[in-house]
Every structure is written in C-alpha cells, then in structure tokens.
PDB file of C-alpha atoms in Angstrom:
ATOM      1  CA  MET N   1      10.107  10.736  -2.449  1.00  0.00           C
ATOM      2  CA  LEU N   2       9.406   7.435  -1.571  1.00  0.00           C
ATOM      3  CA  THR N   3       6.541   5.568  -2.574  1.00  0.00           C
ATOM      4  CA  ALA N   4       3.085   6.568  -3.708  1.00  0.00           C
ATOM      5  CA  VAL N   5      -0.379   5.084  -3.295  1.00  0.00           C
ATOM      6  CA  LEU N   6      -3.406   5.378  -5.394  1.00  0.00           C
ATOM      7  CA  LEU N   7      -6.736   7.478  -3.346  1.00  0.00           C
ATOM      8  CA  THR N   8      -9.250   6.771  -5.760  1.00  0.00           C
ATOM      9  CA  PRO N   9     -12.673   4.471  -5.674  1.00  0.00           C
ATOM     10  CA  ALA N  10     -11.449   1.457  -7.159  1.00  0.00           C
ATOM     11  CA  HIS N  11      -7.893   1.628  -5.733  1.00  0.00           C
ATOM     12  CA  PHE N  12      -7.645   3.320  -1.729  1.00  0.00           C
ATOM     13  CA  PRO N  13      -5.525   1.396   1.099  1.00  0.00           C
ATOM     14  CA  SER N  14      -7.852  -0.143   3.322  1.00  0.00           C
ATOM     15  CA  LEU N  15      -5.997   0.854   6.571  1.00  0.00           C
ATOM     16  CA  LEU N  16      -7.240   3.850   6.508  1.00  0.00           C
ATOM     17  CA  GLY N  17     -11.328   3.332   5.638  1.00  0.00           C
ATOM     18  CA  ASP N  18     -14.542   0.606   4.498  1.00  0.00           C
ATOM     19  CA  ASP N  19     -14.700   2.879   1.944  1.00  0.00           C
ATOM     20  CA  TYR N  20     -13.541   5.232  -0.317  1.00  0.00           C
ATOM     21  CA  PRO N  21     -15.178   7.918   1.014  1.00  0.00           C
ATOM     22  CA  GLU N  22     -14.341   6.767   4.723  1.00  0.00           C
ATOM     23  CA  ALA N  23     -10.275   7.057   4.026  1.00  0.00           C
ATOM     24  CA  CYS N  24     -10.579  10.106   1.761  1.00  0.00           C
ATOM     25  CA  ALA N  25     -11.903  11.437   5.347  1.00  0.00           C
ATOM     26  CA  ALA N  26      -9.544   9.853   7.795  1.00  0.00           C
ATOM     27  CA  LEU N  27      -6.962  12.236   5.642  1.00  0.00           C
ATOM     28  CA  GLY N  28      -9.257  15.575   5.846  1.00  0.00           C
ATOM     29  CA  LEU N  29     -10.093  15.178   2.047  1.00  0.00           C
ATOM     30  CA  ALA N  30     -13.185  15.224  -0.113  1.00  0.00           C
ATOM     31  CA  PRO N  31     -14.340  12.749  -1.413  1.00  0.00           C
ATOM     32  CA  LEU N  32     -13.199  13.531  -4.965  1.00  0.00           C
ATOM     33  CA  ALA N  33     -14.554  11.393  -8.212  1.00  0.00           C
ATOM     34  CA  THR N  34     -11.625  10.684  -9.656  1.00  0.00           C
ATOM     35  CA  GLY N  35      -9.052  10.190  -6.893  1.00  0.00           C
ATOM     36  CA  TYR N  36      -5.807  11.483  -5.805  1.00  0.00           C
ATOM     37  CA  GLY N  37      -2.006  10.626  -5.976  1.00  0.00           C
ATOM     38  CA  LEU N  38      -0.590  10.812  -2.073  1.00  0.00           C
ATOM     39  CA  VAL N  39       3.074  10.829  -2.391  1.00  0.00           C
ATOM     40  CA  LEU N  40       4.914   9.764   0.595  1.00  0.00           C
ATOM     41  CA  GLY N  41       8.577  11.688   1.197  1.00  0.00           C
ATOM     42  CA  GLN N  42      10.804  12.733   3.455  1.00  0.00           C
ATOM     43  CA  ASP N  43      12.147  16.839   3.008  1.00  0.00           C
ATOM     44  CA  GLY N  44      15.367  17.764   3.627  1.00  0.00           C
ATOM     45  CA  ALA N  45      16.029  17.123   7.245  1.00  0.00           C
ATOM     46  CA  GLY N  46      14.836  13.931   7.314  1.00  0.00           C
ATOM     47  CA  ALA N  47      10.836  14.767   8.344  1.00  0.00           C
ATOM     48  CA  ARG N  48       7.291  12.517   6.270  1.00  0.00           C
ATOM     49  CA  TRP N  49       5.140  14.086   4.690  1.00  0.00           C
ATOM     50  CA  THR N  50       2.025  13.536   1.994  1.00  0.00           C
ATOM     51  CA  VAL N  51       1.801  15.423  -0.440  1.00  0.00           C
ATOM     52  CA  VAL N  52      -1.491  14.993  -2.056  1.00  0.00           C
ATOM     53  CA  ILE N  53      -1.985  15.503  -5.546  1.00  0.00           C
ATOM     54  CA  ASP N  54      -4.633  14.986  -8.473  1.00  0.00           C
ATOM     55  CA  ASP N  55      -2.337  13.825 -11.048  1.00  0.00           C
ATOM     56  CA  VAL N  56      -4.171  10.019 -10.793  1.00  0.00           C
ATOM     57  CA  SER N  57      -3.029   9.133 -14.152  1.00  0.00           C
ATOM     58  CA  LEU N  58       1.131  10.800 -13.209  1.00  0.00           C
ATOM     59  CA  VAL N  59       1.128   8.168 -10.121  1.00  0.00           C
ATOM     60  CA  ALA N  60      -0.875   4.879 -11.813  1.00  0.00           C
ATOM     61  CA  VAL N  61       1.774   5.472 -13.636  1.00  0.00           C
ATOM     62  CA  VAL N  62       4.691   5.863 -11.963  1.00  0.00           C
ATOM     63  CA  ILE N  63       3.119   2.788  -9.652  1.00  0.00           C
ATOM     64  CA  ALA N  64       2.893   0.856 -13.152  1.00  0.00           C
ATOM     65  CA  ALA N  65       6.741   1.583 -13.671  1.00  0.00           C
ATOM     66  CA  TRP N  66       7.642   0.404  -9.868  1.00  0.00           C
ATOM     67  CA  GLY N  67       6.204  -2.405 -10.383  1.00  0.00           C
ATOM     68  CA  CYS N  68       7.805  -3.467 -12.777  1.00  0.00           C
ATOM     69  CA  GLY N  69      10.910  -2.557 -11.581  1.00  0.00           C
ATOM     70  CA  MET N  70      11.518   0.620 -13.841  1.00  0.00           C
ATOM     71  CA  ALA N  71      13.206   4.158 -12.852  1.00  0.00           C
ATOM     72  CA  TYR N  72      10.202   6.583 -12.954  1.00  0.00           C
ATOM     73  CA  ASP N  73      10.699  10.202 -11.829  1.00  0.00           C
ATOM     74  CA  LEU N  74       7.857  11.555  -9.658  1.00  0.00           C
ATOM     75  CA  SER N  75       7.392  14.813  -9.626  1.00  0.00           C
ATOM     76  CA  PRO N  76       4.868  15.955  -8.982  1.00  0.00           C
ATOM     77  CA  ASP N  77       3.288  19.801 -10.781  1.00  0.00           C
ATOM     78  CA  ALA N  78       2.763  22.504  -8.401  1.00  0.00           C
ATOM     79  CA  TRP N  79      -0.551  22.601  -9.904  1.00  0.00           C
ATOM     80  CA  THR N  80      -1.694  19.273  -9.107  1.00  0.00           C
ATOM     81  CA  VAL N  81      -0.603  19.551  -5.799  1.00  0.00           C
ATOM     82  CA  VAL N  82      -3.632  19.884  -3.258  1.00  0.00           C
ATOM     83  CA  ALA N  83      -2.114  19.490  -0.111  1.00  0.00           C
ATOM     84  CA  ALA N  84       0.769  18.372   2.348  1.00  0.00           C
ATOM     85  CA  LEU N  85       0.122  16.772   5.241  1.00  0.00           C
ATOM     86  CA  PRO N  86       2.376  15.644   7.695  1.00  0.00           C
ATOM     87  CA  GLY N  87       3.299  12.278   8.665  1.00  0.00           C
ATOM     88  CA  TRP N  88       2.608   9.714   6.917  1.00  0.00           C
ATOM     89  CA  PRO N  89      -0.696   7.749   7.147  1.00  0.00           C
ATOM     90  CA  LEU N  90       0.718   3.583   5.947  1.00  0.00           C
ATOM     91  CA  ALA N  91       3.597   3.014   7.488  1.00  0.00           C
ATOM     92  CA  VAL N  92       7.256   3.070   4.970  1.00  0.00           C
ATOM     93  CA  THR N  93      10.667   1.164   6.095  1.00  0.00           C
ATOM     94  CA  VAL N  94      12.504   2.704   3.473  1.00  0.00           C
ATOM     95  CA  THR N  95      13.826   5.919   4.009  1.00  0.00           C
ATOM     96  CA  ALA N  96      15.512   8.264   1.810  1.00  0.00           C
ATOM     97  CA  PRO N  97      19.356   7.803   1.324  1.00  0.00           C
ATOM     98  CA  SER N  98      19.980  11.861   1.752  1.00  0.00           C
ATOM     99  CA  ALA N  99      18.284  12.155   5.083  1.00  0.00           C
ATOM    100  CA  ALA N 100      21.059  13.133   7.782  1.00  0.00           C
ATOM    101  CA  ILE N 101      18.255  11.553  10.336  1.00  0.00           C
ATOM    102  CA  PRO N 102      16.156   9.229  10.817  1.00  0.00           C
ATOM    103  CA  PRO N 103      12.692   9.760   9.528  1.00  0.00           C
ATOM    104  CA  HIS N 104      10.012  12.086  11.883  1.00  0.00           C
ATOM    105  CA  ASP N 105       7.096  13.731  12.615  1.00  0.00           C
ATOM    106  CA  PRO N 106       7.808  17.286  10.896  1.00  0.00           C
ATOM    107  CA  GLU N 107       8.063  20.317  13.432  1.00  0.00           C
ATOM    108  CA  PRO N 108       3.957  21.769  13.635  1.00  0.00           C
ATOM    109  CA  THR N 109       3.406  25.019  11.648  1.00  0.00           C
ATOM    110  CA  PRO N 110       1.102  28.122  13.060  1.00  0.00           C
ATOM    111  CA  GLU N 111      -1.214  27.390  10.134  1.00  0.00           C
ATOM    112  CA  GLY N 112      -1.456  23.119  11.094  1.00  0.00           C
ATOM    113  CA  GLU N 113      -0.713  23.319  15.141  1.00  0.00           C
ATOM    114  CA  ASP N 114      -4.335  22.120  15.230  1.00  0.00           C
ATOM    115  CA  ARG N 115      -3.406  19.683  13.015  1.00  0.00           C
ATOM    116  CA  LYS N 116      -1.643  16.255  14.388  1.00  0.00           C
ATOM    117  CA  PRO N 117       0.613  14.151  11.472  1.00  0.00           C
ATOM    118  CA  LEU N 118      -0.351  11.129  10.170  1.00  0.00           C
ATOM    119  CA  ALA N 119       0.852   7.194  11.224  1.00  0.00           C
ATOM    120  CA  PRO N 120       0.066   3.941  10.893  1.00  0.00           C
ATOM    121  CA  PRO N 121      -2.799   2.383  12.144  1.00  0.00           C
ATOM    122  CA  GLN N 122      -1.563   0.734  15.922  1.00  0.00           C
ATOM    123  CA  SER N 123      -0.274  -2.747  15.092  1.00  0.00           C
ATOM    124  CA  ASP N 124      -0.410  -3.449  18.776  1.00  0.00           C
ATOM    125  CA  THR N 125      -4.412  -3.029  19.337  1.00  0.00           C
ATOM    126  CA  TRP N 126      -7.274  -5.039  17.128  1.00  0.00           C
ATOM    127  CA  GLY N 127      -9.244  -2.266  15.386  1.00  0.00           C
ATOM    128  CA  PRO N 128     -11.086  -1.900  11.898  1.00  0.00           C
ATOM    129  CA  ALA N 129      -7.771  -1.321  10.693  1.00  0.00           C
ATOM    130  CA  GLN N 130      -6.168  -4.525  11.369  1.00  0.00           C
ATOM    131  CA  ARG N 131      -9.352  -6.466  10.425  1.00  0.00           C
ATOM    132  CA  ARG N 132      -9.189  -4.568   6.747  1.00  0.00           C
ATOM    133  CA  LEU N 133      -6.142  -6.744   6.361  1.00  0.00           C
ATOM    134  CA  GLY N 134      -8.565 -10.124   5.633  1.00  0.00           C
ATOM    135  CA  THR N 135     -11.545 -10.531   4.479  1.00  0.00           C
ATOM    136  CA  ASP N 136     -14.006  -7.563   4.683  1.00  0.00           C
ATOM    137  CA  GLY N 137     -16.615  -6.835   6.489  1.00  0.00           C
ATOM    138  CA  PRO N 138     -18.430  -4.538   8.743  1.00  0.00           C
ATOM    139  CA  GLY N 139     -16.952  -5.245  11.595  1.00  0.00           C
ATOM    140  CA  TRP N 140     -15.612  -8.207  10.964  1.00  0.00           C
ATOM    141  CA  SER N 141     -12.372 -10.607   9.012  1.00  0.00           C
ATOM    142  CA  MET N 142     -12.409 -13.599   8.483  1.00  0.00           C
ATOM    143  CA  VAL N 143      -9.115 -16.206   7.753  1.00  0.00           C
ATOM    144  CA  ALA N 144      -9.293 -18.855   5.980  1.00  0.00           C
ATOM    145  CA  GLY N 145      -6.700 -21.884   5.505  1.00  0.00           C
ATOM    146  CA  PRO N 146      -5.688 -25.352   5.545  1.00  0.00           C
ATOM    147  CA  THR N 147      -4.584 -26.265   9.131  1.00  0.00           C
ATOM    148  CA  THR N 148      -3.238 -29.482   7.939  1.00  0.00           C
ATOM    149  CA  ARG N 149      -3.407 -31.898   4.559  1.00  0.00           C
ATOM    150  CA  THR N 150      -7.461 -33.323   5.158  1.00  0.00           C
ATOM    151  CA  ASP N 151      -8.905 -30.456   7.277  1.00  0.00           C
ATOM    152  CA  GLU N 152      -9.858 -26.836   6.939  1.00  0.00           C
ATOM    153  CA  ILE N 153     -10.762 -24.236   9.444  1.00  0.00           C
ATOM    154  CA  ALA N 154     -11.733 -20.257   9.224  1.00  0.00           C
ATOM    155  CA  PHE N 155     -10.843 -18.330  11.711  1.00  0.00           C
ATOM    156  CA  VAL N 156     -13.733 -14.637  12.661  1.00  0.00           C
ATOM    157  CA  LEU N 157     -12.419 -12.326  14.254  1.00  0.00           C
ATOM    158  CA  LEU N 158     -14.779  -9.925  15.818  1.00  0.00           C
ATOM    159  CA  ASP N 159     -14.535  -5.504  16.147  1.00  0.00           C
ATOM    160  CA  GLU N 160     -16.761  -6.140  19.174  1.00  0.00           C
ATOM    161  CA  GLU N 161     -14.160  -8.658  20.401  1.00  0.00           C
ATOM    162  CA  PRO N 162     -10.775  -7.760  20.301  1.00  0.00           C
ATOM    163  CA  GLY N 163      -8.380 -10.938  21.409  1.00  0.00           C
ATOM    164  CA  ASP N 164     -11.194 -13.143  20.974  1.00  0.00           C
ATOM    165  CA  VAL N 165     -10.786 -15.709  17.944  1.00  0.00           C
ATOM    166  CA  LEU N 166     -13.864 -17.992  16.912  1.00  0.00           C
ATOM    167  CA  PRO N 167     -12.419 -21.302  14.687  1.00  0.00           C
ATOM    168  CA  VAL N 168     -14.765 -23.108  12.384  1.00  0.00           C
ATOM    169  CA  ALA N 169     -13.899 -25.760  10.979  1.00  0.00           C
ATOM    170  CA  HIS N 170     -15.072 -27.058   8.235  1.00  0.00           C
ATOM    171  CA  GLY N 171     -18.341 -28.854   7.891  1.00  0.00           C
ATOM    172  CA  PRO N 172     -22.474 -27.730   7.745  1.00  0.00           C
ATOM    173  CA  GLU N 173     -20.758 -24.466   9.345  1.00  0.00           C
ATOM    174  CA  LEU N 174     -18.393 -23.529   7.274  1.00  0.00           C
ATOM    175  CA  PRO N 175     -20.548 -22.945   3.362  1.00  0.00           C
ATOM    176  CA  ALA N 176     -23.410 -20.996   5.238  1.00  0.00           C
ATOM    177  CA  LEU N 177     -20.548 -18.994   6.682  1.00  0.00           C
ATOM    178  CA  LEU N 178     -18.791 -18.738   4.126  1.00  0.00           C
ATOM    179  CA  GLU N 179     -22.229 -17.427   1.895  1.00  0.00           C
ATOM    180  CA  ALA N 180     -23.535 -15.011   5.300  1.00  0.00           C
ATOM    181  CA  LEU N 181     -20.150 -13.746   4.885  1.00  0.00           C
ATOM    182  CA  ASP N 182     -19.759 -12.926   1.498  1.00  0.00           C
ATOM    183  CA  LYS N 183     -22.717 -11.369   1.035  1.00  0.00           C
ATOM    184  CA  MET N 184     -21.807  -8.265   3.571  1.00  0.00           C
ATOM    185  CA  ALA N 185     -18.756  -7.900   2.575  1.00  0.00           C
ATOM    186  CA  VAL N 186     -17.199  -4.426   1.528  1.00  0.00           C
ATOM    187  CA  ARG N 187     -16.573  -4.460  -2.173  1.00  0.00           C
ATOM    188  CA  PRO N 188     -15.481  -1.150  -4.099  1.00  0.00           C
ATOM    189  CA  ALA N 189     -17.901   0.021  -6.974  1.00  0.00           C
TER     190      ALA N 189
END
C-alpha cells in the first residue's frame, strides 16, 4: 500500500469528475452516501491496484495520521473491500520498496478482460481533468494572481477552446467576471 484517498460526497479527487457521482462513475462505482476509501498500492510483482473499501473512517484516520508524520498501518479487513481495480486513477510518484520491478499495469484476468486499467488523466492535453485543477466551473477554469507589484490579471481557460488563454486585466471587467464565475462554480454539497 502506497497511499490512500477519500472518495466521498464532500471530498473526492477532482481529477475524476466535477462532482461525487461523476467521480464514482469514472471508477465504475455506485455513489454511496457514505463514500469510499481508495487504497493505491502494488502487489508483490509490482502491479498497480486500487482497492476500494467502504470503511471511510479508517482511511480518513490514516490520511490524518500520515499528514502529521505519524506511521499508521492501513490494512483493511476483507469484508470492507468493495472492489479491486487494476491500475491507479491518480499519478503516484512513489513505488513499493519491496517491488522488484517498476510499477506496471497488472495482466488482465479472465473475469476482467474487458476492463481497461485505471490511469491518471493525460497531462499533455487540455480537458476537463486539467480544468478541475484550477478554479472550477462547468466548462471553464480560471487562474488569477499578481503579474507585477501593481497589476492583477486573470486567465480564463475554456474547454471549448483548448490551448487558448483569455487574459482579463484588472479593471471594470474583472470584478464582474469573477462574480459571474463564482456563481457558476461547482461546490461540494
């Protein structure tokens, strides 16, 4: 086991979807009201696996302990396992020290022949997953910040115009744009 992630209505990897049901659908899961814990790890041969468990409290405690620098063993009970999915839905840069070979997708099994292994979104193209890394709304992202000590500017990125960056300088247009975008922003319930 390398890391763990919450997949709940309030906390989910935004790279997987604009909302919790969409994030669940990306993994082929029904959106349970209590959510899931995702355990990303490798088997003894180095194959990547995402184990989905329904013990959300355990995963939350483990993440909190790790965030404080404390060691905490994440060994879910077998009856809490909902699914074992091949691959990782998110980029993980560490590998299991005991793995003899680098992380790789597991070999398909007869019952999982039609299931493509999970993979993080491609970073070389612009799309909804990359948009969700910024300030989000349906079909847009915005990156704002100071460009000099006296100026501010916002950059709007639209899914419909991949590769185009629309600059909006500080002035009368910027507050109205920020207000309109804030009204459209996707927020957890």
